[in-house]
Amino acid sequence: MLEIKDLRAAIDGKEILKGITLSVKPGEVHAVMGPNGSGKSTLASVLAGRETFEVTGGSVSYLGEDLLELPAEDRARKGIFLGFQYPVEIPGVSMVNFMKTAINEQRKFKGMDPISASDFLKLMREKKEIVEITSSLTNRSVNEGFSGGEKKKNEIFQMAMLEPKLAILDETDSGLDIDALRIVANGVNKLRNKDNATIVITHYQRLLDHIVPDHVHVLYKGRIVKSSGKELALELEEKGYDWLKEEN
Amino acid sequence: MIYIENIEDMSAEQDQLLNEVTSNDYKYGFYTDVDIDSLPKGLNEDIIGMLSAKKQEPEWMLEFRLKAFRHWQTMKMPAWAHLKIPEINYQDIIYYAAPKRKVQYESLDEVDPELIETFKKLGIPLEEQKHLAGVAVDAVMDSVSVKTTFRETLAEHGIIFCSFSEAVKEHPDLVKKYMGSVVPYTDNYFAALNSAVFSDGSFCYIPKGVRCPMELSTYFRINASNTGQFERTLLIADDDSYVSYLEGCTAPMRDENQLHAAIVEIVAMDNAEVKYSTVQNWYPGNKEGKGGIYNFVTKRGICKGDNSKISWTQVETGSAITWKYPSCILKGDNSIGEFYSVAVTNNHQQADTGSKMIHLGKNSRSTIISKGISAGKSQNSYRGLVKVLKNADGVRNFTQCDSLLLGDQCGAHTFPYLEVDNDTAIIEHEATTSKIGEDQIFYCNQRGIDTENAIGLIINGYAKEVLNKLPMEFAVEAQKLLQISLEGSVG
């Protein structure tokens, strides 16, 4: 589904990603871990198409297509979803309006008619249950005045609404209390199936107690320094990142 | 739930908009070829005499015009606004042009098909089906009202809704009593000019105790080359009455500048409420700042009676230069004045707009919500006065004045003025300036919404407080306009 080869990216001339190679197949969950500043969020942004980062080398193929050629909105319409670490507020734009616009953009891209009002409301109700969010949240403006936990739940809610093929969750666990963490993780697990894939970016192992990954990669100084099964996460939890830093 | 439904209607509209947004030309830039019967260029007492004669006006009307003209000659164009106004040659303007066929129409079939075509392009709801939408239209094409609809329905309620010229002939007492009572011809340069040469406009009277059953709507259209348009509107809401009035404007594309100086006067008696909504989309000039309408408007209402209310809502996207301050004189005790505004400037547009709230009545209250959006190389200024007179106890005012910038070559300015002579007044003023963030746009992009639409979404969110004050069908049109006006301004 996703083939990243020797991907390099820079911001303001400073290279952050120094050759990432990663392969993700449908149905898989990959965890990308690493200490602060290792390039985890940069990887997420580059895959989602944020233009502040300049791709300086390598390639990314997504469903057989050159991903780096596509503008961010087309990547989204083709099923790539980024759960933001810091979701932005858009004052005055209701979640209802925002989601409906997003869904209809996706549908239009696929040559479908806009979703009917009743179908849309039904979909909203259904998906809100997955992340256990209340109606009032979706009537408010996008992320405006949301608590940290509400923002993260709202990201998973949007993911549920958009049904992506590849979801990249950037530090979705940061700032969550244990209940919110459980809800977010349950949401992700419920949305998992054999056709979609998830990349979970996290600093801590605790999210991986709830979302069990098939593969764990450790990112350090812009490179993947270790890849293994889920047991790697536990090892990191126990030993910290220092032993890897020493090895590299 | 109505709330959600509305939003969905709007977002469906937004989708449709996508298809329309592909062209960067001024959308309403077409020109209807109708025979014009006009006076020669220039302004003097003879011209005014001919104008008055052409309109078959009574003597008192001509007297009013001449007094205004003589006063105007003693005045100078105001220079205090934050605007660069090219010199206007008032002798190079045609002050009267009317479509030639001056017959009274019984049905739409009799109206010049070209005119109907123009209305269709503009989407003006003249047809029968629009009756269902509850909109009565007094369409003004150039200077003479071409068609007035639904008058009979309104007449059943005793409501008078007609062209200003008709009112002069048929309701001279009302016109004499109220014309110039809110905006005297001595008020300012453009008010004096309008009073001398106004060609036509709308007149509306809501009798005591009547709630106008439909939104009254006038569509203005400037159409003849080199013709300044001088509209005049007079709206009187008698005791315990209510009316919502819509004014929407589009103009065909023109290369030379066109002067527009309108007057709107509103009188609200005891317990009366008037809502006046405007969507203004006159030709703003091209990307280099060539052409476009000069819009110098004096709009003022007086809350004459106790517990009366006047509410101005405006969405201003057009015109090369806008000079406009819809105001309220709050004379009645417990009277309420409101001003909700979105003003968009792009390319080389200039806007100096805001409101004046003059508190004379006890416990009178006012609200000013102004949302400026500047893009391109435009200049957007808010100018507002809150004045509380000595005997006005218990006055409250809340002013919120927000500016949103797109790009770094535009300007946003605020000029708030405060004159308070009564220390029981509570006056609040809030102001913010923000930019559309790259992170907001990327967030939308990541959900599949392209940059153009993301800006539309963000702008409409920013302006929502004001858009929500508009009647539904107007709100949708206004949303479209905001997005169209800002096309290509980011990226």
XYZ file of C-alpha atoms in Angstrom:
739
model
C 0.000 0.000 0.000
C 2.707 2.438 1.020
C 6.321 2.123 -0.045
C 8.689 4.723 1.329
C 12.196 4.541 -0.106
C 15.139 6.520 1.193
C 12.897 9.518 1.882
C 14.713 12.744 2.693
C 13.096 16.021 3.690
C 14.258 19.392 4.916
C 12.838 22.555 6.407
C 14.589 25.890 5.860
C 17.501 24.022 4.361
C 17.956 21.794 7.395
C 17.597 18.115 6.682
C 15.228 16.409 9.135
C 14.541 13.106 7.427
C 17.752 11.468 6.323
C 16.641 8.455 4.357
C 13.544 6.671 5.615
C 12.548 3.337 4.174
C 9.297 1.772 5.270
C 6.745 -0.555 3.751
C 3.134 -0.735 4.919
C 0.669 -3.385 3.743
C -3.134 -3.354 3.995
C -4.407 -4.530 7.375
C -1.201 -3.595 9.188
C -0.580 -1.311 12.103
C 2.866 0.241 12.294
C 4.130 2.113 15.303
C 6.796 4.742 14.799
C 8.493 5.625 18.036
C 11.417 7.750 18.947
C 12.661 10.504 21.195
C 11.642 14.139 20.717
C 13.125 15.753 17.651
C 13.807 12.512 15.863
C 11.637 13.462 12.867
C 8.424 11.583 13.655
C 6.066 14.488 13.055
C 8.038 15.579 9.999
C 7.479 12.156 8.502
C 3.741 12.482 9.120
C 3.628 15.977 7.605
C 5.618 14.997 4.532
C 3.365 12.030 3.871
C 0.304 14.260 4.207
C 1.796 16.809 1.800
C 2.564 19.806 3.955
C 4.453 22.256 1.766
C 6.550 23.791 4.504
C 8.748 20.725 4.176
C 10.851 20.201 1.123
C 11.351 16.680 -0.097
C 15.031 16.459 -1.015
C 15.268 12.848 -2.043
C 13.783 9.382 -2.201
C 10.342 8.257 -3.243
C 6.948 7.386 -1.824
C 4.523 5.186 -3.661
C 0.958 4.920 -2.425
C -1.397 2.403 -4.040
C 1.025 2.267 -6.949
C 1.037 6.029 -7.466
C 3.779 8.590 -6.864
C 2.458 10.191 -3.698
C 4.879 13.094 -3.736
C 3.368 14.339 -6.996
C -0.053 14.889 -5.419
C -1.224 18.032 -3.623
C -2.311 17.549 -0.027
C -6.045 17.660 -0.799
C -5.742 14.910 -3.420
C -3.806 12.715 -1.015
C -6.645 13.164 1.469
C -9.268 12.406 -1.180
C -7.374 9.223 -2.070
C -7.658 8.007 1.480
C -4.715 9.380 3.460
C -5.725 10.786 6.810
C -3.509 12.622 9.263
C -4.552 12.795 12.876
C -2.899 16.031 13.952
C -0.760 16.354 17.036
C -2.041 19.900 17.484
C -5.410 20.221 15.738
C -6.031 23.859 14.766
C -9.094 25.852 15.646
C -11.229 27.265 12.858
C -13.544 29.790 14.512
C -17.076 30.063 13.218
C -16.916 26.909 11.078
C -19.122 24.251 12.628
C -17.924 20.663 12.713
C -21.097 19.720 10.849
C -20.328 22.073 7.995
C -16.638 21.159 7.985
C -17.256 17.431 7.855
C -19.941 17.733 5.237
C -17.661 19.801 3.043
C -14.834 17.284 3.497
C -17.029 14.290 2.718
C -18.523 15.926 -0.337
C -15.077 16.867 -1.637
C -14.076 13.233 -1.333
C -17.276 12.110 -3.046
C -16.903 14.605 -5.838
C -13.362 13.378 -6.433
C -14.775 9.886 -6.849
C -17.483 11.151 -9.211
C -20.261 10.694 -6.666
C -23.153 13.028 -5.869
C -23.106 15.009 -2.635
C -24.322 13.110 0.388
C -27.967 13.690 1.296
C -28.765 15.534 4.485
C -30.408 12.526 6.084
C -27.584 10.138 5.188
C -25.113 12.606 6.536
C -26.880 12.988 9.860
C -27.155 9.219 10.131
C -23.446 8.840 9.435
C -22.616 11.454 12.038
C -24.682 9.704 14.696
C -23.124 6.367 13.930
C -19.548 7.632 13.999
C -19.993 9.754 17.074
C -20.755 6.599 19.021
C -17.424 5.099 18.056
C -15.510 7.846 19.802
C -18.148 8.438 22.469
C -18.529 12.113 21.723
C -21.602 14.117 22.515
C -23.765 15.990 20.067
C -22.793 19.352 21.416
C -19.202 18.865 20.305
C -20.142 18.558 16.649
C -22.341 21.637 16.827
C -19.403 23.728 17.918
C -16.812 25.323 15.700
C -13.913 23.148 14.556
C -11.757 22.527 17.646
C -12.655 25.921 19.070
C -12.536 25.845 22.840
C -12.086 22.061 22.824
C -10.035 20.528 25.621
C -6.910 18.613 24.622
C -8.790 15.330 24.968
C -11.765 16.580 22.963
C -9.480 17.670 20.153
C -7.913 14.231 19.915
C -11.278 12.504 20.049
C -12.423 14.852 17.350
C -9.511 13.744 15.158
C -10.560 10.115 15.512
C -14.156 11.093 14.849
C -13.104 12.738 11.588
C -11.097 9.666 10.729
C -14.197 7.533 11.305
C -16.255 9.843 9.094
C -13.737 9.859 6.240
C -12.883 6.127 6.394
C -9.294 6.469 5.203
C -7.217 3.709 3.646
C -4.124 4.914 5.413
C -4.374 6.738 8.719
C -1.355 8.431 10.218
C -1.888 9.318 13.857
C 0.649 11.848 15.018
C 1.116 11.670 18.800
C -2.589 11.177 19.237
C -1.926 9.995 22.781
C -0.109 13.086 23.968
C -2.073 15.041 26.528
C -4.694 12.340 27.013
C -5.831 11.015 30.371
C -6.295 7.286 30.675
C -10.027 7.331 29.870
C -9.602 9.450 26.788
C -6.694 7.242 25.757
C -8.924 4.185 25.988
C -11.672 5.855 23.964
C -9.279 6.984 21.258
C -7.650 3.565 21.079
C -11.022 1.808 20.953
C -12.024 4.063 18.119
C -8.908 3.187 16.167
C -9.383 -0.525 16.848
C -12.999 -0.480 15.736
C -12.017 1.147 12.471
C -9.282 -1.375 11.750
C -9.919 -3.864 8.987
C -8.019 -5.955 6.499
C -8.064 -3.281 3.817
C -6.804 -0.268 5.704
C -3.570 0.463 7.464
C -2.505 2.681 10.330
C 0.746 4.355 11.244
C 0.768 5.268 14.913
C 3.362 7.837 15.850
C 4.046 7.991 19.536
C 6.602 8.802 22.114
C 5.268 6.463 24.772
C 4.530 2.816 24.817
C 1.254 3.152 26.718
C -0.912 3.762 23.622
C 0.425 0.502 22.228
C -1.121 -1.372 25.158
C -4.420 -0.478 23.547
C -3.535 -0.378 19.877
C -1.413 -3.429 19.252
C 1.002 -2.867 16.380
C 2.276 -5.451 13.926
C 5.538 -3.610 13.514
C 7.458 -1.141 15.642
C 10.068 1.208 14.208
C 12.371 3.460 16.107
C 13.187 6.767 14.501
C 16.309 8.560 15.632
C 17.973 11.566 14.033
C 15.919 11.188 10.868
C 16.603 7.518 10.325
C 14.865 4.293 11.279
C 17.433 2.678 13.516
C 15.510 -0.386 14.530
C 12.442 -2.288 13.321
C 10.877 -5.233 15.002
C 7.619 -6.710 16.303
C 5.446 -5.320 19.086
C 7.884 -6.540 21.759
C 10.244 -3.740 20.761
C 7.858 -1.217 22.253
C 8.012 -2.914 25.611
C 11.767 -3.036 25.479
C 11.829 0.692 24.815
C 9.469 1.318 27.683
C 11.785 -0.553 29.982
C 15.124 0.751 28.777
C 14.277 4.160 27.362
C 15.815 5.418 24.152
C 19.320 5.890 25.452
C 20.623 2.446 24.564
C 19.628 3.045 20.971
C 21.227 6.450 20.961
C 24.437 4.855 22.129
C 24.288 2.223 19.416
C 23.935 4.938 16.802
C -32.422 21.425 14.407
C -33.258 24.228 12.029
C -29.803 25.483 12.697
C -28.189 22.363 11.325
C -30.471 22.231 8.318
C -29.566 25.745 7.412
C -25.933 24.962 7.591
C -26.434 22.014 5.333
C -28.258 24.065 2.787
C -25.390 26.444 2.874
C -22.768 23.802 2.436
C -24.666 22.358 -0.497
C -24.552 25.834 -1.942
C -20.869 25.900 -1.294
C -20.414 22.786 -3.373
C -22.281 24.288 -6.229
C -20.102 27.283 -5.844
C -17.049 25.239 -6.675
C -18.172 24.955 -10.235
C -18.778 28.625 -10.500
C -15.531 29.704 -8.963
C -13.422 28.668 -11.914
C -13.639 31.975 -13.712
C -11.864 34.992 -12.358
C -13.891 37.584 -14.238
C -16.397 39.754 -12.493
C -19.366 37.481 -12.595
C -22.061 39.994 -13.224
C -20.200 41.942 -15.891
C -22.647 41.989 -18.726
C -24.529 44.825 -20.314
C -28.102 44.985 -21.435
C -28.837 46.813 -24.646
C -31.970 48.802 -23.922
C -32.843 52.144 -25.500
C -31.929 54.941 -23.148
C -33.691 58.257 -22.902
C -31.243 60.524 -21.185
C -30.412 64.120 -20.454
C -27.179 65.700 -21.700
C -24.083 65.566 -19.513
C -23.531 68.175 -16.877
C -25.070 69.667 -13.758
C -26.797 73.046 -13.447
C -30.212 74.419 -12.541
C -31.492 73.859 -16.081
C -30.564 70.203 -15.972
C -32.302 69.818 -12.655
C -35.337 71.561 -14.090
C -35.392 69.198 -17.074
C -34.907 66.196 -14.817
C -37.803 67.265 -12.644
C -39.943 67.953 -15.701
C -39.142 64.568 -17.249
C -40.316 62.990 -14.050
C -43.427 65.194 -14.062
C -42.716 66.286 -10.541
C -44.736 68.789 -8.525
C -43.315 72.236 -7.850
C -42.316 71.505 -4.232
C -40.086 68.669 -5.358
C -38.257 70.880 -7.811
C -37.843 73.499 -5.071
C -36.291 70.879 -2.795
C -33.874 69.847 -5.535
C -32.841 73.396 -6.308
C -32.267 74.264 -2.648
C -30.114 71.170 -2.313
C -28.187 72.015 -5.464
C -27.499 75.570 -4.334
C -26.266 74.265 -1.012
C -24.122 71.622 -2.709
C -22.376 74.314 -4.731
C -21.131 75.830 -1.465
C -19.662 72.541 -0.267
C -16.420 70.659 -0.812
C -15.884 66.963 -1.155
C -14.978 65.467 2.240
C -11.332 64.518 2.597
C -11.242 62.951 6.056
C -11.789 59.349 4.989
C -8.870 56.941 4.628
C -9.420 56.858 0.872
C -7.629 57.992 -2.233
C -10.407 59.365 -4.411
C -9.564 60.409 -7.957
C -10.963 63.773 -8.931
C -14.547 63.532 -10.105
C -15.758 65.812 -12.883
C -19.378 66.397 -11.965
C -20.001 68.126 -15.287
C -19.030 64.991 -17.177
C -21.843 62.901 -15.759
C -25.301 62.206 -17.150
C -27.737 62.720 -14.309
C -30.754 61.091 -15.792
C -31.264 58.018 -17.933
C -34.416 55.990 -18.165
C -35.384 52.965 -20.212
C -37.401 54.442 -23.080
C -40.563 52.449 -22.825
C -42.428 54.214 -20.111
C -45.546 52.152 -20.238
C -47.000 50.593 -17.136
C -46.709 46.840 -17.319
C -49.566 44.550 -16.472
C -47.531 41.380 -16.718
C -43.959 40.253 -17.278
C -44.734 39.442 -20.917
C -44.952 43.126 -21.695
C -41.560 43.939 -20.294
C -38.615 44.280 -22.679
C -37.282 40.724 -23.064
C -33.708 42.005 -22.815
C -34.493 43.375 -19.424
C -36.020 40.110 -18.314
C -32.895 38.380 -19.572
C -30.772 40.665 -17.416
C -32.881 39.942 -14.408
C -32.595 36.245 -15.083
C -28.816 36.418 -15.228
C -28.867 38.203 -11.930
C -31.272 35.679 -10.531
C -33.703 38.363 -9.518
C -36.843 36.742 -8.250
C -39.399 38.478 -10.420
C -41.127 35.332 -11.603
C -44.142 33.768 -10.113
C -42.256 30.957 -8.409
C -40.431 33.510 -6.337
C -43.744 34.533 -4.872
C -43.535 31.271 -2.976
C -40.239 32.368 -1.540
C -42.092 35.310 -0.066
C -40.081 38.012 -1.777
C -41.716 41.105 -3.207
C -39.428 42.953 -5.570
C -39.375 46.520 -6.682
C -36.654 46.244 -9.297
C -34.872 49.436 -10.235
C -33.158 49.310 -13.585
C -31.228 52.486 -14.104
C -33.491 55.162 -12.847
C -37.052 54.153 -13.389
C -38.825 51.344 -11.657
C -39.669 48.827 -14.291
C -41.839 46.463 -12.447
C -43.385 46.317 -9.041
C -44.741 43.028 -7.851
C -46.992 41.858 -5.086
C -48.232 45.311 -4.456
C -51.768 44.097 -4.132
C -50.890 41.684 -1.379
C -49.097 44.428 0.421
C -51.958 46.838 -0.170
C -54.284 44.500 1.675
C -52.229 45.228 4.755
C -52.206 48.911 3.979
C -48.500 48.752 3.182
C -47.216 51.176 0.598
C -44.228 49.893 -1.363
C -43.537 51.763 -4.557
C -40.938 53.741 -6.450
C -39.970 57.079 -4.982
C -41.341 58.921 -8.047
C -44.721 57.316 -7.581
C -44.723 58.199 -3.923
C -44.042 61.825 -4.794
C -47.182 61.802 -6.937
C -49.450 59.567 -4.876
C -48.358 60.110 -1.278
C -47.004 63.665 -1.314
C -47.906 64.314 2.329
C -45.817 61.417 3.612
C -42.917 62.278 1.335
C -43.009 65.961 2.277
C -43.160 65.118 5.958
C -40.285 62.637 6.087
C -37.984 63.243 3.119
C -34.848 64.888 4.452
C -35.984 64.505 8.057
C -33.258 61.972 8.826
C -30.662 62.982 6.250
C -31.150 66.684 5.498
C -29.693 67.905 2.224
C -27.240 69.967 4.252
C -25.884 66.811 5.911
C -22.905 66.184 3.677
C -21.581 66.720 0.184
C -22.997 63.550 -1.316
C -26.321 63.881 0.476
C -26.697 67.351 -1.019
C -25.794 66.030 -4.464
C -28.276 63.195 -4.157
C -31.026 65.539 -2.963
C -30.488 67.691 -6.040
C -30.388 64.995 -8.675
C -31.782 61.751 -7.275
C -33.459 59.881 -10.068
C -35.589 57.334 -8.309
C -35.599 54.804 -5.544
C -38.006 53.102 -3.228
C -40.611 54.281 -0.820
C -42.123 52.177 1.886
C -44.686 52.877 4.561
C -45.821 50.297 7.100
C -48.965 51.420 8.912
C -49.602 51.165 12.642
C -49.686 47.677 14.070
C -48.811 45.940 10.792
C -46.209 43.250 10.553
C -45.097 43.142 6.935
C -45.824 39.555 5.819
C -42.861 39.257 3.443
C -39.327 40.440 3.018
C -39.362 43.561 0.901
C -36.608 43.578 -1.623
C -35.194 46.061 -4.068
C -32.577 45.184 -6.568
C -30.642 48.080 -7.915
C -28.767 47.975 -11.106
C -26.575 50.573 -12.720
C -26.742 50.075 -16.429
C -26.248 53.083 -18.643
C -22.772 54.178 -19.631
C -21.513 57.265 -17.823
C -24.611 57.591 -15.697
C -24.224 58.337 -12.064
C -26.914 56.645 -10.142
C -28.573 58.546 -7.348
C -31.023 56.413 -5.515
C -33.182 57.557 -2.682
C -35.003 55.309 -0.286
C -37.444 56.348 2.385
C -38.817 53.800 4.783
C -41.317 54.655 7.487
C -42.431 52.135 10.093
C -45.362 53.482 12.071
C -46.174 52.513 15.686
C -45.983 48.794 16.519
C -45.033 47.744 13.003
C -42.306 45.483 11.640
C -40.548 45.236 8.315
C -37.508 43.470 6.925
C -36.063 45.146 3.877
C -33.463 43.692 1.534
C -31.302 45.608 -0.841
C -29.038 43.815 -3.275
C -26.894 45.313 -5.932
C -24.939 44.179 -8.968
C -23.672 46.251 -11.843
C -22.421 45.371 -15.313
C -18.750 45.604 -16.097
C -17.630 49.044 -17.178
C -14.278 50.544 -17.909
C -14.893 54.100 -16.735
C -15.631 54.926 -13.158
C -19.209 55.329 -12.158
C -20.381 57.527 -9.361
C -23.032 56.366 -7.018
C -24.378 58.497 -4.186
C -27.450 57.101 -2.537
C -29.497 58.127 0.456
C -31.479 55.804 2.666
C -33.679 57.254 5.386
C -35.511 55.153 7.938
C -38.024 56.347 10.504
C -39.146 53.965 13.255
C -41.987 55.102 15.494
C -43.012 53.695 18.898
C -42.312 49.956 19.233
C -41.562 49.655 15.526
C -38.788 47.434 14.218
C -36.932 47.754 10.937
C -34.358 45.326 9.629
C -32.420 46.637 6.661
C -30.102 44.192 4.907
C -27.737 44.928 2.070
C -25.581 42.774 -0.142
C -23.456 45.097 -2.229
C -21.545 43.688 -5.160
C -20.932 46.482 -7.578
C -18.105 46.215 -10.017
C -14.923 46.677 -7.993
C -12.634 47.464 -10.906
C -10.215 45.040 -12.481
C -7.118 43.525 -10.909
C -5.035 46.566 -11.762
C -7.568 48.851 -10.102
C -9.024 50.199 -13.334
C -12.719 51.030 -13.384
C -15.164 50.208 -10.688
C -17.951 51.988 -8.888
C -17.471 54.870 -6.466
C -19.982 54.270 -3.753
C -20.697 57.237 -1.488
C -23.766 56.420 0.497
C -25.558 58.093 3.362
C -27.724 55.652 5.280
C -29.337 56.700 8.472
C -32.277 55.678 10.560
C -33.975 57.361 13.441
C -35.514 55.395 16.275
C -37.999 58.158 16.823
C -40.390 56.306 19.099
C -39.829 54.598 22.424
C -38.825 50.918 22.285
C -38.154 51.115 18.572
C -35.390 49.212 16.845
C -33.363 49.634 13.679
C -30.947 46.974 12.555
C -28.508 47.405 9.673
C -26.833 44.351 8.197
C -24.459 44.737 5.294
C -22.203 42.528 3.244
C -19.981 44.740 1.142
C -17.816 43.056 -1.450
C -18.005 45.396 -4.406
C -17.158 48.928 -5.534
C -13.732 50.427 -6.149
C -14.322 52.923 -3.345
C -16.827 52.565 -0.555
C -17.713 55.428 1.781
C -20.608 54.374 3.895
C -21.693 54.571 7.533
C -25.193 53.230 8.183
C -26.178 54.956 11.394
C -28.864 55.123 14.038
C -30.161 58.108 15.936
C -31.557 56.571 19.103
C -34.038 59.192 20.138
C -36.713 57.057 21.759
C -36.264 55.720 25.269
C -35.238 52.044 25.326
C -34.618 52.151 21.611
C -32.110 49.785 19.993
C -29.679 50.332 17.162
C -27.656 47.556 15.550
C -25.000 47.424 12.860
C -23.620 44.158 11.528
C -21.131 44.423 8.727
C -18.786 42.344 6.619
C -16.646 44.389 4.291
C -14.335 42.646 1.869
C -11.680 44.432 -0.124
C -9.405 42.801 -2.663
C -6.978 43.928 -5.372
C -7.048 47.757 -5.307
C -10.373 48.265 -3.589
C -10.722 50.846 -0.835
C -13.379 50.833 1.836
C -13.960 53.277 4.643
C -17.058 52.037 6.376
C -18.599 51.715 9.808
C -21.439 53.159 11.782
C -22.605 55.961 14.012
C -24.763 55.377 17.041
C -26.149 58.587 18.491
C -27.797 58.018 21.853
C -30.395 60.573 22.920
C -32.997 58.304 24.534
C -32.750 56.905 28.044
C -31.663 53.271 28.287
C -31.052 53.145 24.566
C -28.733 50.373 23.487
C -26.552 49.753 20.465
C -24.407 46.985 19.044
C -21.768 47.301 16.360
C -20.206 44.165 14.915
C -17.798 44.936 12.107
C -15.793 42.291 10.262
C -13.273 43.561 7.782
C -11.483 41.253 5.367
C -8.626 42.665 3.326
C -6.717 40.962 0.534
C -4.515 41.939 -2.390
C -3.392 45.555 -2.264
C -6.611 46.836 -0.763
C -7.261 49.180 2.136
C -10.072 48.447 4.551
C -11.001 50.880 7.319
C -13.539 50.754 10.073
C -14.735 54.142 11.256
C -17.300 54.297 14.003
C -18.767 56.876 16.317
C -20.591 56.187 19.558
C -22.073 59.365 20.947
C -24.023 59.641 24.188
C -25.812 62.909 24.930
C -26.096 64.501 28.322
C -29.629 63.455 29.181
C -29.360 59.909 27.907
C -29.122 57.881 31.109
C -28.393 54.179 31.198
C -27.006 53.866 27.676
C -25.172 50.736 26.631
C -23.011 50.119 23.628
C -21.012 47.118 22.574
C -18.621 47.427 19.663
C -16.640 44.575 18.203
C -14.376 45.331 15.361
C -12.377 42.516 13.770
C -9.962 42.584 10.884
C -8.762 39.626 8.897
C -5.812 39.951 6.579
C -4.962 37.801 3.597
C -1.455 38.438 2.384
C 0.881 41.214 3.433
C 0.238 43.996 0.918
C -3.184 44.986 2.202
C -4.123 47.269 5.044
C -6.692 47.175 7.846
C -7.390 50.253 9.944
C -9.741 51.149 12.761
C -10.887 54.618 13.693
C -13.195 54.431 16.691
C -14.606 57.704 18.030
C -16.254 58.017 21.395
C -18.130 61.070 22.699
C -19.816 60.378 25.995
C -21.480 63.157 27.980
C -23.307 61.005 30.497
C -21.348 58.968 33.002
C -24.028 56.293 33.487
C -23.181 54.946 30.051
C -21.514 51.557 29.684
C -19.444 51.391 26.548
C -17.431 48.355 25.493
C -15.056 48.138 22.583
C -13.260 45.032 21.402
C -10.956 44.804 18.444
C -8.905 41.992 16.940
C -6.679 41.577 13.937
C -5.868 38.141 12.585
C -4.467 36.421 9.541
C -5.626 33.236 7.912
C -3.042 30.757 9.055
C -1.152 28.346 6.831
C -1.906 25.724 9.468
C -5.657 26.299 9.142
C -5.459 25.924 5.389
C -3.336 22.789 5.633
C -5.782 21.302 8.117
C -8.559 21.784 5.556
C -6.350 20.485 2.719
C -5.678 17.378 4.730
C -9.415 16.738 4.918
C -9.675 16.963 1.128
C -10.706 20.621 0.906
C -8.608 22.590 -1.570
C -7.128 25.964 -0.669
C -9.717 28.091 -2.470
C -12.547 26.375 -0.650
C -10.671 26.327 2.600
C -10.458 30.109 2.448
C -14.153 30.307 1.646
C -14.910 28.129 4.622
C -12.684 30.089 6.984
C -13.970 33.461 5.767
C -17.567 32.401 6.112
C -16.816 31.155 9.594
C -15.196 34.442 10.482
C -18.163 36.404 9.153
C -20.809 34.080 10.526
C -22.045 36.388 13.253
C -23.008 38.861 10.576
C -24.186 36.391 7.920
C -26.528 34.851 10.477
C -28.321 38.171 10.716
C -29.252 38.073 7.043
C -32.441 36.489 5.784
C -31.719 32.953 4.596
C -31.773 33.445 0.819
C -29.562 36.478 1.183
C -27.138 34.667 3.443
C -26.479 32.079 0.760
C -25.850 34.736 -1.853
C -23.600 36.582 0.553
C -21.542 33.467 1.239
C -20.992 33.035 -2.489
C -19.974 36.625 -2.866
C -17.414 36.447 -0.086
C -15.713 33.508 -1.674
C -15.897 34.853 -5.226
C -14.520 38.205 -4.095
C -11.449 36.599 -2.611
C -10.671 34.237 -5.459
C -7.002 33.828 -6.089
C -6.021 36.074 -3.217
C -3.976 33.437 -1.395
C -1.452 31.016 -2.771
